[in-house]
mmCIF file of C-alpha atoms and ligand atoms in Angstrom:
data_model
loop_
_atom_site.group_PDB
_atom_site.id
_atom_site.type_symbol
_atom_site.label_atom_id
_atom_site.label_comp_id
_atom_site.label_asym_id
_atom_site.label_seq_id
_atom_site.Cartn_x
_atom_site.Cartn_y
_atom_site.Cartn_z
ATOM 1 C CA UNK A 1 80.400 27.059 14.622
ATOM 2 C CA UNK A 2 82.849 26.938 17.484
ATOM 3 C CA UNK A 3 84.594 23.727 18.558
ATOM 4 C CA UNK A 4 86.181 23.559 22.028
ATOM 5 C CA UNK A 5 88.468 20.705 23.037
ATOM 6 C CA UNK A 6 87.335 19.644 26.518
ATOM 7 C CA UNK A 7 89.496 16.537 26.501
ATOM 8 C CA UNK A 8 91.783 14.849 24.009
ATOM 9 C CA UNK A 9 93.486 12.089 26.017
ATOM 10 C CA UNK A 10 93.376 8.460 24.919
ATOM 11 C CA UNK A 11 92.176 5.815 27.405
ATOM 12 C CA UNK A 12 94.043 7.390 30.335
ATOM 13 C CA UNK A 13 93.962 11.086 31.097
ATOM 14 C CA UNK A 14 96.794 13.531 30.614
ATOM 15 C CA UNK A 15 97.918 15.327 33.765
ATOM 16 C CA UNK A 16 95.011 17.708 34.499
ATOM 17 C CA UNK A 17 93.383 16.518 31.292
ATOM 18 C CA UNK A 18 90.349 14.570 30.195
ATOM 19 C CA UNK A 19 89.575 11.823 27.724
ATOM 20 C CA UNK A 20 87.572 12.491 24.547
ATOM 21 C CA UNK A 21 85.100 15.364 24.686
ATOM 22 C CA UNK A 22 84.455 18.139 22.142
ATOM 23 C CA UNK A 23 81.943 20.917 22.629
ATOM 24 C CA UNK A 24 80.342 22.262 19.445
ATOM 25 C CA UNK A 25 78.417 25.535 19.685
ATOM 26 C CA UNK A 26 76.485 27.261 16.921
ATOM 27 C CA UNK A 27 74.541 30.262 18.185
ATOM 28 C CA UNK A 28 72.257 28.899 20.905
ATOM 29 C CA UNK A 29 72.798 25.283 19.860
ATOM 30 C CA UNK A 30 75.188 23.299 22.021
ATOM 31 C CA UNK A 31 76.305 19.727 21.259
ATOM 32 C CA UNK A 32 78.789 17.650 23.230
ATOM 33 C CA UNK A 33 80.558 14.998 21.166
ATOM 34 C CA UNK A 34 81.758 12.164 23.417
ATOM 35 C CA UNK A 35 81.902 12.324 27.193
ATOM 36 C CA UNK A 36 84.943 10.371 28.352
ATOM 37 C CA UNK A 37 86.579 10.256 31.757
ATOM 38 C CA UNK A 38 87.201 13.747 33.101
ATOM 39 C CA UNK A 39 85.050 15.525 30.509
ATOM 40 C CA UNK A 40 82.205 16.514 32.840
ATOM 41 C CA UNK A 41 84.554 18.622 34.951
ATOM 42 C CA UNK A 42 85.774 20.438 31.831
ATOM 43 C CA UNK A 43 82.192 20.849 30.555
ATOM 44 C CA UNK A 44 81.259 22.582 33.810
ATOM 45 C CA UNK A 45 83.948 25.160 33.151
ATOM 46 C CA UNK A 46 82.833 25.713 29.565
ATOM 47 C CA UNK A 47 79.039 26.036 29.637
ATOM 48 C CA UNK A 48 75.802 25.368 31.513
ATOM 49 C CA UNK A 49 75.708 21.571 31.390
ATOM 50 C CA UNK A 50 71.920 21.481 31.812
ATOM 51 C CA UNK A 51 71.543 23.630 28.685
ATOM 52 C CA UNK A 52 73.424 21.244 26.379
ATOM 53 C CA UNK A 53 70.990 20.279 23.621
ATOM 54 C CA UNK A 54 72.479 16.894 22.781
ATOM 55 C CA UNK A 55 75.351 14.574 23.535
ATOM 56 C CA UNK A 56 76.559 12.404 20.682
ATOM 57 C CA UNK A 57 78.495 9.271 21.645
ATOM 58 C CA UNK A 58 80.696 7.778 18.938
ATOM 59 C CA UNK A 59 81.151 4.422 20.676
ATOM 60 C CA UNK A 60 80.806 2.724 24.012
ATOM 61 C CA UNK A 61 84.360 2.774 25.304
ATOM 62 C CA UNK A 62 85.177 4.236 28.729
ATOM 63 C CA UNK A 63 87.303 7.058 27.345
ATOM 64 C CA UNK A 64 84.330 8.220 25.246
ATOM 65 C CA UNK A 65 81.354 7.741 27.576
ATOM 66 C CA UNK A 66 82.304 7.176 31.221
ATOM 67 C CA UNK A 67 81.559 10.719 32.409
ATOM 68 C CA UNK A 68 77.928 10.285 31.437
ATOM 69 C CA UNK A 69 77.731 8.841 34.973
ATOM 70 C CA UNK A 70 78.638 12.021 36.933
ATOM 71 C CA UNK A 71 76.786 14.081 34.302
ATOM 72 C CA UNK A 72 73.609 12.086 35.016
ATOM 73 C CA UNK A 73 74.074 12.424 38.780
ATOM 74 C CA UNK A 74 74.379 16.216 38.392
ATOM 75 C CA UNK A 75 71.167 16.362 36.342
ATOM 76 C CA UNK A 76 69.424 14.126 38.878
ATOM 77 C CA UNK A 77 70.549 15.644 42.174
ATOM 78 C CA UNK A 78 71.961 19.070 41.259
ATOM 79 C CA UNK A 79 70.125 22.404 41.315
ATOM 80 C CA UNK A 80 68.697 21.816 37.829
ATOM 81 C CA UNK A 81 67.019 18.533 38.795
ATOM 82 C CA UNK A 82 63.479 19.897 38.804
ATOM 83 C CA UNK A 83 63.934 21.465 35.406
ATOM 84 C CA UNK A 84 65.319 18.222 34.013
ATOM 85 C CA UNK A 85 62.606 15.934 35.303
ATOM 86 C CA UNK A 86 58.943 16.875 35.541
ATOM 87 C CA UNK A 87 57.699 16.299 39.106
ATOM 88 C CA UNK A 88 54.213 15.582 37.759
ATOM 89 C CA UNK A 89 54.804 12.776 35.316
ATOM 90 C CA UNK A 90 58.572 12.146 35.494
ATOM 91 C CA UNK A 91 59.070 13.206 31.883
ATOM 92 C CA UNK A 92 62.784 13.699 31.197
ATOM 93 C CA UNK A 93 63.606 17.094 29.736
ATOM 94 C CA UNK A 94 67.369 16.705 30.022
ATOM 95 C CA UNK A 95 69.774 16.801 27.096
ATOM 96 C CA UNK A 96 69.221 14.351 24.251
ATOM 97 C CA UNK A 97 71.707 11.488 24.492
ATOM 98 C CA UNK A 98 72.380 10.009 21.063
ATOM 99 C CA UNK A 99 74.127 6.648 21.273
ATOM 100 C CA UNK A 100 75.118 4.028 18.701
ATOM 101 C CA UNK A 101 72.768 1.132 17.912
ATOM 102 C CA UNK A 102 72.829 -1.234 20.896
ATOM 103 C CA UNK A 103 74.445 1.443 23.049
ATOM 104 C CA UNK A 104 71.512 2.044 25.379
ATOM 105 C CA UNK A 105 71.570 -1.523 26.722
ATOM 106 C CA UNK A 106 75.360 -1.462 27.121
ATOM 107 C CA UNK A 107 75.171 1.766 29.091
ATOM 108 C CA UNK A 108 72.416 0.306 31.291
ATOM 109 C CA UNK A 109 74.742 -2.609 32.077
ATOM 110 C CA UNK A 110 77.496 -0.155 32.992
ATOM 111 C CA UNK A 111 75.341 2.068 35.189
ATOM 112 C CA UNK A 112 73.683 -0.970 36.760
ATOM 113 C CA UNK A 113 77.108 -2.078 37.957
ATOM 114 C CA UNK A 114 78.189 1.268 39.399
ATOM 115 C CA UNK A 115 74.917 2.999 40.324
ATOM 116 C CA UNK A 116 71.537 1.945 39.049
ATOM 117 C CA UNK A 117 70.529 0.697 35.644
ATOM 118 C CA UNK A 118 68.174 3.574 34.794
ATOM 119 C CA UNK A 119 70.551 6.325 35.907
ATOM 120 C CA UNK A 120 70.990 7.681 32.380
ATOM 121 C CA UNK A 121 67.364 7.123 31.340
ATOM 122 C CA UNK A 122 66.246 9.329 34.231
ATOM 123 C CA UNK A 123 68.575 12.179 33.281
ATOM 124 C CA UNK A 124 68.802 12.192 29.492
ATOM 125 C CA UNK A 125 66.380 11.714 26.618
ATOM 126 C CA UNK A 126 68.175 8.660 25.188
ATOM 127 C CA UNK A 127 67.890 7.624 21.551
ATOM 128 C CA UNK A 128 69.957 5.253 19.442
ATOM 129 C CA UNK A 129 70.879 6.915 16.172
ATOM 130 C CA UNK A 130 70.604 5.228 12.816
ATOM 131 C CA UNK A 131 74.033 5.741 11.199
ATOM 132 C CA UNK A 132 72.336 5.998 7.798
ATOM 133 C CA UNK A 133 70.191 8.942 8.837
ATOM 134 C CA UNK A 134 71.077 12.536 9.541
ATOM 135 C CA UNK A 135 70.021 13.989 12.903
ATOM 136 C CA UNK A 136 69.169 17.626 13.493
ATOM 137 C CA UNK A 137 70.040 19.327 16.780
ATOM 138 C CA UNK A 138 68.939 22.970 16.786
ATOM 139 C CA UNK A 139 70.783 24.593 13.891
ATOM 140 C CA UNK A 140 73.312 21.751 13.559
ATOM 141 C CA UNK A 141 73.023 18.708 11.298
ATOM 142 C CA UNK A 142 74.795 15.534 12.434
ATOM 143 C CA UNK A 143 75.862 12.742 10.077
ATOM 144 C CA UNK A 144 77.474 9.391 10.907
ATOM 145 C CA UNK A 145 79.955 7.069 9.239
ATOM 146 C CA UNK A 146 80.785 3.595 10.597
ATOM 147 C CA UNK A 147 84.545 3.163 11.031
ATOM 148 C CA UNK A 148 86.651 0.112 11.952
ATOM 149 C CA UNK A 149 87.346 -0.156 15.693
ATOM 150 C CA UNK A 150 86.977 -2.856 18.335
ATOM 151 C CA UNK A 151 83.284 -2.083 18.977
ATOM 152 C CA UNK A 152 80.669 -0.437 16.704
ATOM 153 C CA UNK A 153 82.022 3.086 16.193
ATOM 154 C CA UNK A 154 80.994 6.094 14.118
ATOM 155 C CA UNK A 155 82.821 9.092 12.796
ATOM 156 C CA UNK A 156 80.565 12.132 13.021
ATOM 157 C CA UNK A 157 80.116 15.327 11.055
ATOM 158 C CA UNK A 158 78.483 18.440 12.471
ATOM 159 C CA UNK A 159 77.390 20.948 9.843
ATOM 160 C CA UNK A 160 75.955 24.398 10.388
ATOM 161 C CA UNK A 161 73.274 26.137 8.342
ATOM 162 C CA UNK A 162 75.934 27.741 6.181
ATOM 163 C CA UNK A 163 77.423 24.366 5.256
ATOM 164 C CA UNK A 164 80.556 24.662 7.412
ATOM 165 C CA UNK A 165 81.699 21.235 8.565
ATOM 166 C CA UNK A 166 83.495 19.766 11.560
ATOM 167 C CA UNK A 167 84.387 16.091 11.139
ATOM 168 C CA UNK A 168 85.613 13.881 13.968
ATOM 169 C CA UNK A 169 86.875 10.416 13.123
ATOM 170 C CA UNK A 170 86.413 8.995 16.646
ATOM 171 C CA UNK A 171 88.654 5.940 17.150
ATOM 172 C CA UNK A 172 89.484 3.874 14.088
ATOM 173 C CA UNK A 173 92.054 1.893 12.194
ATOM 174 C CA UNK A 174 93.042 2.649 8.605
ATOM 175 C CA UNK A 175 89.959 2.948 6.417
ATOM 176 C CA UNK A 176 88.794 4.406 3.138
ATOM 177 C CA UNK A 177 85.372 5.055 4.702
ATOM 178 C CA UNK A 178 86.367 8.632 5.501
ATOM 179 C CA UNK A 179 87.456 9.535 1.974
ATOM 180 C CA UNK A 180 83.983 10.576 0.831
ATOM 181 C CA UNK A 181 82.484 11.262 4.259
ATOM 182 C CA UNK A 182 85.109 13.835 5.208
ATOM 183 C CA UNK A 183 85.903 15.077 1.695
ATOM 184 C CA UNK A 184 87.009 18.729 1.840
ATOM 185 C CA UNK A 185 85.773 19.145 5.396
ATOM 186 C CA UNK A 186 86.656 22.453 7.030
ATOM 187 C CA UNK A 187 88.061 20.978 10.253
ATOM 188 C CA UNK A 188 89.101 17.340 10.651
ATOM 189 C CA UNK A 189 89.945 15.799 14.009
ATOM 190 C CA UNK A 190 91.654 12.433 13.644
ATOM 191 C CA UNK A 191 93.054 10.183 16.294
ATOM 192 C CA UNK A 192 96.781 9.499 16.164
ATOM 193 C CA UNK A 193 96.997 7.100 19.086
ATOM 194 C CA UNK A 194 99.855 4.871 18.019
ATOM 195 C CA UNK A 195 103.594 5.650 17.827
ATOM 196 C CA UNK A 196 103.937 2.685 15.439
ATOM 197 C CA UNK A 197 101.294 0.561 13.701
ATOM 198 C CA UNK A 198 99.960 -2.320 15.756
ATOM 199 C CA UNK A 199 100.345 -5.531 13.813
ATOM 200 C CA UNK A 200 98.598 -8.101 15.991
ATOM 201 C CA UNK A 201 95.040 -8.624 14.806
ATOM 202 C CA UNK A 202 92.576 -6.161 13.260
ATOM 203 C CA UNK A 203 93.619 -2.518 13.347
ATOM 204 C CA UNK A 204 91.651 -0.217 15.651
ATOM 205 C CA UNK A 205 93.816 2.909 15.819
ATOM 206 C CA UNK A 206 95.988 5.137 13.616
ATOM 207 C CA UNK A 207 99.519 6.416 13.739
ATOM 208 C CA UNK A 208 100.070 10.127 13.115
ATOM 209 C CA UNK A 209 101.488 9.319 9.680
ATOM 210 C CA UNK A 210 98.318 7.418 8.838
ATOM 211 C CA UNK A 211 96.177 10.292 10.140
ATOM 212 C CA UNK A 212 98.086 12.601 7.783
ATOM 213 C CA UNK A 213 97.506 10.211 4.894
ATOM 214 C CA UNK A 214 93.771 10.136 5.641
ATOM 215 C CA UNK A 215 93.604 13.948 5.799
ATOM 216 C CA UNK A 216 95.430 14.193 2.469
ATOM 217 C CA UNK A 217 93.049 11.740 0.808
ATOM 218 C CA UNK A 218 90.046 13.660 2.213
ATOM 219 C CA UNK A 219 91.590 16.963 1.105
ATOM 220 C CA UNK A 220 90.614 18.326 4.519
ATOM 221 C CA UNK A 221 91.196 22.042 4.941
ATOM 222 C CA UNK A 222 92.660 21.672 8.426
ATOM 223 C CA UNK A 223 93.800 18.700 10.510
ATOM 224 C CA UNK A 224 94.002 18.335 14.280
ATOM 225 C CA UNK A 225 95.661 15.238 15.741
ATOM 226 C CA UNK A 226 93.969 13.976 18.864
ATOM 227 C CA UNK A 227 93.743 10.981 21.247
ATOM 228 C CA UNK A 228 97.506 11.214 21.884
ATOM 229 C CA UNK A 229 98.810 10.835 25.426
ATOM 230 C CA UNK A 230 100.926 13.621 26.896
ATOM 231 C CA UNK A 231 103.342 10.818 27.761
ATOM 232 C CA UNK A 232 104.101 10.335 24.073
ATOM 233 C CA UNK A 233 106.097 12.551 21.722
ATOM 234 C CA UNK A 234 103.617 15.014 20.217
ATOM 235 C CA UNK A 235 106.227 16.838 18.143
ATOM 236 C CA UNK A 236 107.237 13.595 16.491
ATOM 237 C CA UNK A 237 103.574 12.885 15.743
ATOM 238 C CA UNK A 238 103.171 16.331 14.183
ATOM 239 C CA UNK A 239 106.211 15.841 11.984
ATOM 240 C CA UNK A 240 104.961 12.450 10.820
ATOM 241 C CA UNK A 241 101.541 13.838 9.897
ATOM 242 C CA UNK A 242 103.106 16.783 8.066
ATOM 243 C CA UNK A 243 105.126 14.480 5.850
ATOM 244 C CA UNK A 244 101.842 13.054 4.526
ATOM 245 C CA UNK A 245 99.572 16.118 4.563
ATOM 246 C CA UNK A 246 100.550 19.582 3.372
ATOM 247 C CA UNK A 247 97.659 21.530 4.925
ATOM 248 C CA UNK A 248 97.625 23.112 8.380
ATOM 249 C CA UNK A 249 98.013 20.520 11.130
ATOM 250 C CA UNK A 250 98.307 20.822 14.877
ATOM 251 C CA UNK A 251 98.001 18.824 18.076
ATOM 252 C CA UNK A 252 94.756 18.925 20.028
ATOM 253 C CA UNK A 253 95.150 20.715 23.337
ATOM 254 C CA UNK A 254 92.651 20.827 26.180
ATOM 255 C CA UNK A 255 90.830 24.181 26.120
ATOM 256 C CA UNK A 256 91.711 24.957 22.500
ATOM 257 C CA UNK A 257 88.914 26.656 20.549
ATOM 258 C CA UNK A 258 88.456 26.416 16.774
ATOM 259 C CA UNK A 259 86.214 28.583 14.659
ATOM 260 C CA UNK A 260 84.757 26.570 11.817
HETATM 261 ZN ZN1 LIG B 301 89.340 6.248 22.578
HETATM 262 ZN ZN1 LIG B 302 87.669 3.293 21.435
#
């Protein structure tokens, strides 16, 4: 499996960057995990967007789903439009769009406000995943784990036929939910949004030190810190994570490619 970082910014983009978006390729199978602001532009440079098999959305926050809007417009009005939508019966043959429970209605509200309510339905084959059930996309198996955030959110694991695993925590506060889910994963992407812990109300994000602690508890083979603004001190985040986790750790960088 190959994992490409299309975007790693938090809720505002880095200079020339994009919010959350990770492209996972395994042979002919192509899965996009999250599609935040700016990701569609990066996707266009990385692969044929009409040939993506599935898009998995971890949660309905702008920095994880907003570029579904231009993506849907491209599938609707771009050169692939006829291939995506049958002219005879209107059947949608576009990429599968796997969203959290309740996500389809929330996305319809969003697209209704900025375009039309059925924009995504006309471009993607939308399904709400059941977090308790594994989903198969081509040769890749996808598992879900609810994590604590401000809206229903799921960490995801993508596993190839050989059992190699990529685990992405999405956005979350401190939790022991990942301990078993991500145990001994080959590649672990964890958010490290906060310079210091937020202490007002329920936690929804991690510091880099906490990301390192989570990776150590999971015994992950490799850790990548993500969802950190380029306006913050990445080197300090790396050092904090390394104090808690003694495996290989690095900062996510747009365009970086990982072999899993
Ligand atoms: Zn986010
Ligand atoms: Zn979020």
